[in-house]
Short mmCIF file of C-alpha atoms and ligand atoms in Angstrom, two decimals:
data_model
loop_
_atom_site.label_atom_id
_atom_site.label_comp_id
_atom_site.label_asym_id
_atom_site.label_seq_id
_atom_site.Cartn_x
_atom_site.Cartn_y
_atom_site.Cartn_z
CA MET C 1 -4.01 -7.95 -14.89
CA ALA C 2 -2.13 -7.78 -11.59
CA ILE C 3 -0.83 -4.38 -10.61
CA VAL C 4 1.61 -4.14 -7.72
CA ILE C 5 1.90 -0.63 -6.30
CA PHE C 6 5.31 -0.43 -4.69
CA GLY C 7 6.80 2.44 -2.71
CA PRO C 8 7.74 3.72 0.73
CA PRO C 9 5.17 4.25 3.48
CA GLY C 10 3.02 7.24 2.59
CA SER C 11 4.12 7.42 -1.05
CA GLY C 12 0.46 7.36 -2.12
CA LYS C 13 0.05 3.64 -2.84
CA GLY C 14 -3.46 3.47 -1.40
CA THR C 15 -4.54 6.74 -3.01
CA GLN C 16 -3.33 5.61 -6.43
CA ALA C 17 -4.73 2.10 -6.05
CA LYS C 18 -8.20 3.54 -5.37
CA LEU C 19 -7.99 5.83 -8.43
CA LEU C 20 -6.86 2.94 -10.64
CA MET C 21 -9.56 0.67 -9.22
CA ARG C 22 -12.30 3.04 -10.39
CA GLY C 23 -11.04 2.95 -13.97
CA LEU C 24 -10.15 -0.73 -14.17
CA GLY C 25 -12.94 -2.34 -12.15
CA VAL C 26 -10.63 -4.71 -10.27
CA PRO C 27 -10.33 -4.80 -6.46
CA HIS C 28 -7.80 -2.88 -4.39
CA VAL C 29 -6.09 -5.35 -2.07
CA SER C 30 -4.31 -3.45 0.69
CA THR C 31 -2.54 -5.64 3.23
CA GLY C 32 -2.46 -2.76 5.72
CA ASP C 33 -6.27 -2.38 5.42
CA ILE C 34 -6.77 -6.15 5.77
CA LEU C 35 -4.70 -6.15 8.98
CA ARG C 36 -6.42 -3.08 10.42
CA ASP C 37 -9.88 -4.52 9.58
CA ARG C 38 -8.99 -7.72 11.38
CA ILE C 39 -7.81 -5.83 14.45
CA ARG C 40 -10.99 -3.73 14.47
CA SER C 41 -13.23 -6.77 14.13
CA GLY C 42 -11.46 -8.45 17.07
CA ALA C 43 -9.88 -11.27 14.99
CA ASP C 44 -6.88 -12.75 16.73
CA LEU C 45 -3.91 -11.53 14.76
CA GLY C 46 -1.43 -12.32 17.51
CA THR C 47 0.29 -9.95 19.87
CA ARG C 48 3.54 -9.96 17.86
CA ALA C 49 1.78 -8.84 14.69
CA MET C 50 -0.08 -6.08 16.50
CA ALA C 51 3.10 -4.86 18.19
CA ALA C 52 4.94 -4.88 14.84
CA MET C 53 2.27 -2.66 13.28
CA ARG C 54 2.22 -0.27 16.21
CA ASN C 55 6.02 0.09 16.18
CA GLY C 56 6.53 0.41 12.43
CA GLY C 57 7.93 -3.11 11.89
CA LEU C 58 6.61 -5.84 9.60
CA VAL C 59 4.16 -8.64 10.35
CA CYS C 60 5.65 -12.10 9.75
CA ASP C 61 5.73 -13.53 6.24
CA ASP C 62 3.64 -16.64 6.95
CA VAL C 63 0.70 -14.57 8.18
CA MET C 64 0.93 -12.16 5.23
CA ASN C 65 1.31 -14.85 2.57
CA ARG C 66 -1.72 -16.68 3.96
CA LEU C 67 -3.92 -13.55 4.16
CA VAL C 68 -3.06 -12.49 0.61
CA ALA C 69 -3.50 -15.96 -0.89
CA GLN C 70 -6.95 -16.15 0.75
CA ARG C 71 -7.94 -12.71 -0.54
CA LEU C 72 -6.79 -13.37 -4.12
CA THR C 73 -8.97 -16.46 -4.42
CA GLU C 74 -12.14 -14.42 -3.82
CA PRO C 75 -14.33 -14.14 -6.96
CA ASP C 76 -13.90 -10.37 -7.42
CA ALA C 77 -10.16 -10.90 -7.98
CA ALA C 78 -10.63 -13.43 -10.78
CA ASN C 79 -10.01 -10.85 -13.52
CA GLY C 80 -7.22 -8.99 -11.78
CA PHE C 81 -6.35 -6.96 -8.72
CA ILE C 82 -4.28 -4.07 -7.47
CA LEU C 83 -1.89 -5.05 -4.68
CA ASP C 84 -0.89 -2.34 -2.21
CA GLY C 85 1.63 -3.14 0.53
CA TYR C 86 2.53 -6.64 -0.65
CA PRO C 87 5.00 -8.18 -1.33
CA ARG C 88 7.16 -6.41 1.21
CA THR C 89 10.00 -8.86 1.82
CA LEU C 90 12.01 -11.18 -0.41
CA THR C 91 10.20 -14.18 1.09
CA GLN C 92 6.82 -12.63 0.24
CA ALA C 93 8.03 -11.73 -3.28
CA GLU C 94 9.17 -15.31 -3.93
CA HIS C 95 5.86 -16.62 -2.61
CA PHE C 96 3.90 -14.22 -4.83
CA ALA C 97 6.01 -15.00 -7.91
CA GLY C 98 5.34 -18.71 -7.28
CA TRP C 99 1.62 -17.99 -7.00
CA LEU C 100 1.66 -16.06 -10.29
CA ALA C 101 3.71 -18.64 -12.18
CA GLY C 102 1.62 -20.62 -14.63
CA LYS C 103 -1.40 -18.32 -14.29
CA ALA C 104 -2.52 -16.30 -17.28
CA ILE C 105 -2.06 -13.02 -15.43
CA ARG C 106 0.00 -10.13 -16.80
CA GLU C 107 1.64 -8.21 -13.99
CA VAL C 108 3.25 -4.83 -13.71
CA VAL C 109 5.03 -3.29 -10.74
CA ILE C 110 4.54 0.47 -10.36
CA HIS C 111 7.33 1.94 -8.27
CA LEU C 112 6.32 5.27 -6.70
CA GLU C 113 9.29 7.40 -5.73
CA VAL C 114 8.65 10.34 -3.39
CA ASP C 115 10.97 12.41 -1.20
CA TYR C 116 10.77 11.42 2.50
CA ASN C 117 10.25 15.03 3.65
CA ILE C 118 7.15 15.32 1.48
CA ILE C 119 5.92 12.00 2.88
CA ILE C 120 6.31 13.01 6.53
CA ALA C 121 4.24 16.15 5.91
CA ARG C 122 1.57 14.04 4.20
CA LEU C 123 1.37 11.30 6.81
CA THR C 124 1.10 13.60 9.78
CA GLY C 125 -1.90 15.19 7.99
CA ARG C 126 -3.58 11.92 7.00
CA ARG C 127 -7.05 11.11 8.37
CA GLN C 128 -9.03 7.97 7.57
CA CYS C 129 -12.63 6.88 7.86
CA PRO C 130 -12.72 3.77 10.07
CA ARG C 131 -15.96 2.63 8.44
CA CYS C 132 -15.40 2.92 4.65
CA GLY C 133 -11.61 3.42 4.52
CA THR C 134 -11.69 6.72 2.60
CA VAL C 135 -8.40 8.56 3.08
CA TYR C 136 -8.19 12.34 3.52
CA ASN C 137 -5.43 14.81 4.15
CA VAL C 138 -5.96 17.93 6.24
CA ALA C 139 -3.76 19.93 3.83
CA SER C 140 -4.23 18.45 0.36
CA ASN C 141 -7.59 16.68 0.50
CA PRO C 142 -9.66 17.77 3.51
CA PRO C 143 -13.19 16.46 4.14
CA LYS C 144 -16.05 18.91 3.54
CA VAL C 145 -16.76 19.06 7.29
CA ALA C 146 -13.62 18.95 9.45
CA GLY C 147 -13.17 15.56 11.14
CA LEU C 148 -16.09 13.80 9.40
CA CYS C 149 -16.17 11.43 6.43
CA ASP C 150 -17.88 12.92 3.35
CA LEU C 151 -19.42 9.57 2.46
CA ASP C 152 -20.89 8.29 5.73
CA GLY C 153 -20.40 11.05 8.33
CA GLU C 154 -18.20 8.83 10.53
CA SER C 155 -15.59 10.57 12.72
CA LEU C 156 -12.19 10.38 11.04
CA ILE C 157 -9.22 8.85 12.85
CA THR C 158 -5.46 9.31 12.79
CA ARG C 159 -3.58 6.03 12.38
CA ASP C 160 -1.49 4.95 15.40
CA ASP C 161 1.57 4.55 13.16
CA ASP C 162 1.38 8.07 11.69
CA ARG C 163 3.51 9.59 14.49
CA GLU C 164 6.84 10.91 13.22
CA ASP C 165 8.96 8.49 15.33
CA VAL C 166 6.99 5.50 14.02
CA ILE C 167 7.08 6.85 10.44
CA ARG C 168 10.90 6.84 10.66
CA GLU C 169 10.82 3.18 11.82
CA ARG C 170 8.60 2.38 8.83
CA PHE C 171 11.11 4.03 6.46
CA GLU C 172 13.84 1.94 8.05
CA ALA C 173 11.88 -1.30 7.55
CA TYR C 174 11.20 -0.25 3.95
CA GLU C 175 14.87 0.32 3.18
CA ARG C 176 16.13 -2.81 4.91
CA GLN C 177 13.41 -5.36 4.07
CA THR C 178 11.29 -4.02 1.22
CA TRP C 179 13.71 -2.25 -1.10
CA PRO C 180 15.40 -5.58 -2.19
CA VAL C 181 12.00 -6.73 -3.54
CA LEU C 182 12.37 -4.27 -6.42
CA GLU C 183 15.65 -5.84 -7.51
CA PHE C 184 14.07 -9.29 -7.20
CA PHE C 185 11.24 -8.26 -9.56
CA ARG C 186 13.67 -6.74 -12.06
CA LYS C 187 16.05 -9.70 -12.07
CA SER C 188 13.25 -12.25 -12.39
CA GLY C 189 11.88 -10.54 -15.50
CA HIS C 190 8.78 -8.87 -14.09
CA ARG C 191 7.85 -5.50 -15.58
CA VAL C 192 8.84 -2.66 -13.25
CA VAL C 193 8.09 0.98 -14.06
CA LYS C 194 9.18 3.94 -11.98
CA VAL C 195 6.93 6.96 -11.42
CA GLN C 196 8.70 9.87 -9.78
CA THR C 197 6.35 12.21 -7.96
CA GLY C 198 6.69 15.39 -5.96
CA ASP C 199 4.05 17.99 -5.23
CA GLU C 200 1.61 16.90 -7.96
CA ALA C 201 -2.00 16.26 -7.00
CA PRO C 202 -3.09 12.59 -6.84
CA GLU C 203 -4.94 12.87 -10.18
CA ALA C 204 -1.77 14.14 -11.89
CA VAL C 205 0.23 11.25 -10.43
CA ASN C 206 -2.48 8.90 -11.67
CA GLY C 207 -2.13 10.36 -15.17
CA LYS C 208 1.61 9.61 -15.06
CA ILE C 209 0.94 6.04 -13.92
CA ARG C 210 -1.52 5.43 -16.73
CA GLN C 211 0.96 6.83 -19.23
CA VAL C 212 3.81 4.55 -18.12
CA MET C 213 1.47 1.56 -17.96
CA GLU C 214 0.41 2.12 -21.56
CA SER C 215 3.99 2.35 -22.77
CA ALA C 216 5.30 -0.55 -20.61
P1 AP5 W 1 0.28 -0.11 5.17
O1 AP5 W 1 -1.10 0.27 5.53
O2 AP5 W 1 0.53 -0.84 3.91
O3 AP5 W 1 1.16 1.20 5.30
P2 AP5 W 1 2.35 1.81 4.42
O4 AP5 W 1 2.97 0.95 3.38
O5 AP5 W 1 3.25 2.33 5.45
O6 AP5 W 1 1.65 2.83 3.52
P3 AP5 W 1 0.58 3.86 3.94
O7 AP5 W 1 -0.78 3.22 3.98
O8 AP5 W 1 1.01 4.60 5.18
O9 AP5 W 1 0.69 4.92 2.79
P4 AP5 W 1 0.32 4.88 1.26
O10 AP5 W 1 1.57 4.69 0.44
O11 AP5 W 1 -0.82 3.93 0.98
O12 AP5 W 1 -0.15 6.38 1.09
P5 AP5 W 1 -1.62 7.02 1.08
O13 AP5 W 1 -2.23 6.85 -0.28
O14 AP5 W 1 -2.42 6.61 2.24
O15 AP5 W 1 0.93 -1.01 6.34
C1 AP5 W 1 0.81 -0.68 7.70
C2 AP5 W 1 1.55 -1.71 8.55
O16 AP5 W 1 0.96 -3.01 8.36
C3 AP5 W 1 3.03 -1.91 8.20
O17 AP5 W 1 3.85 -0.96 8.84
C4 AP5 W 1 3.26 -3.34 8.70
O18 AP5 W 1 3.39 -3.39 10.10
C5 AP5 W 1 1.95 -4.04 8.33
N1 AP5 W 1 2.00 -4.64 6.98
C6 AP5 W 1 1.23 -4.29 5.90
N2 AP5 W 1 1.54 -5.07 4.86
C7 AP5 W 1 2.52 -5.91 5.25
C8 AP5 W 1 3.25 -6.93 4.59
N3 AP5 W 1 3.05 -7.24 3.29
N4 AP5 W 1 4.21 -7.58 5.30
C9 AP5 W 1 4.43 -7.29 6.61
N5 AP5 W 1 3.76 -6.34 7.29
C10 AP5 W 1 2.81 -5.65 6.62
O19 AP5 W 1 -1.21 8.57 1.20
C11 AP5 W 1 -0.68 9.07 2.42
C12 AP5 W 1 -1.25 10.49 2.68
O20 AP5 W 1 -0.81 11.36 1.64
C13 AP5 W 1 -2.80 10.57 2.65
O21 AP5 W 1 -3.24 11.53 3.58
C14 AP5 W 1 -3.12 11.03 1.21
O22 AP5 W 1 -4.34 11.75 1.15
C15 AP5 W 1 -1.91 11.94 0.94
N6 AP5 W 1 -1.53 11.95 -0.48
C16 AP5 W 1 -1.39 10.87 -1.30
N7 AP5 W 1 -0.99 11.26 -2.52
C17 AP5 W 1 -0.85 12.63 -2.46
C18 AP5 W 1 -0.44 13.62 -3.41
N8 AP5 W 1 -0.11 13.30 -4.66
N9 AP5 W 1 -0.39 14.90 -2.99
C19 AP5 W 1 -0.73 15.26 -1.71
N10 AP5 W 1 -1.14 14.36 -0.78
C20 AP5 W 1 -1.19 13.06 -1.15
#
C-alpha cells in the first residue's frame, strides 16, 4: 500500500508517518529528510535548491521527481511506503500518478488539517537529531536530557527553516503550489481522507488516522 501524508508544514506528517511505519513495516519516505541528508553528506544539490529550502520555497520538480523515483525502487519499498512531503506540486502529482498507474499498489491520501497558530507554536519548539532523525518538541515531546537525543546522545538541532518568517513563507508555498494537489487527487479518483487535528497528542491523531483508513 502507498500512503501519502498530505498537509501544511508542521502539521505532523513526519510524526504520523513514523508512527504508521512501526505498525505497517513499510518505509517512511520523507523528501525533506532526503534533501537534508544530501546536504549534510555534501552531495551537490545545487545552489538554487539549497536557497529554496533555506527561504521556505520549493525545490524544482525535476530534482524531486528523480529523487523520489530512485528511492521508491529500493527493495524495502517493494511492499509499500509512506510518502511525506511529496507530491507537493501539480507537476509532481501528475508524475507520481503516472508512476502508480498500472502498478498493483493501493494508495490513500491522508490529509492532515491543523490550525496555523498551533503549527507555529509547534515548529518553533521542534528539535531534531541530526544523526537518526528522531523529532522532539520542547513543549509536547521533550528529550529525557535537554538538548540530547534519547536514542544516540547526539546534540539536537533546530532546523534553519523553523524561524517564524520562514515558516510563513512555507505556508505561502503550501497554499499556492501544494494545495491544488489535493483537488488533483480527488478529481483523478484517488482516495483522499481528511483528519482534522487540534491539541491531541500524536498517538491520538494516529488513532484517528487508523480509523479513517479502515473505513476508507
Ligand atoms: P519538509 O521537511 O517536508 O518540511 P514540511 O513539509 O514543511 O514539514 P515539516 O517537516 O516541517 O513538518 P511535519 O508536517 O513533518 O511535522 P512534524 O511531524 O515534524 O520540507 C522541507 C523543505 O524541503 C521544503 O520547504 C522544500 O524547500 C523542500 N522540499 C521537500 N519536499 C519537497 C518537494 N516534494 N518539492 C519541492 N520541495 C520540497 O511535527 C512538527 C513539530 O510538531 C515537531 O516538533 C513534533 O514533535 C510536533 N508535533 C507533531 N504532532 C504533534 C501533536 N499532535 N501534538 C503536539 N506536537 C506535535
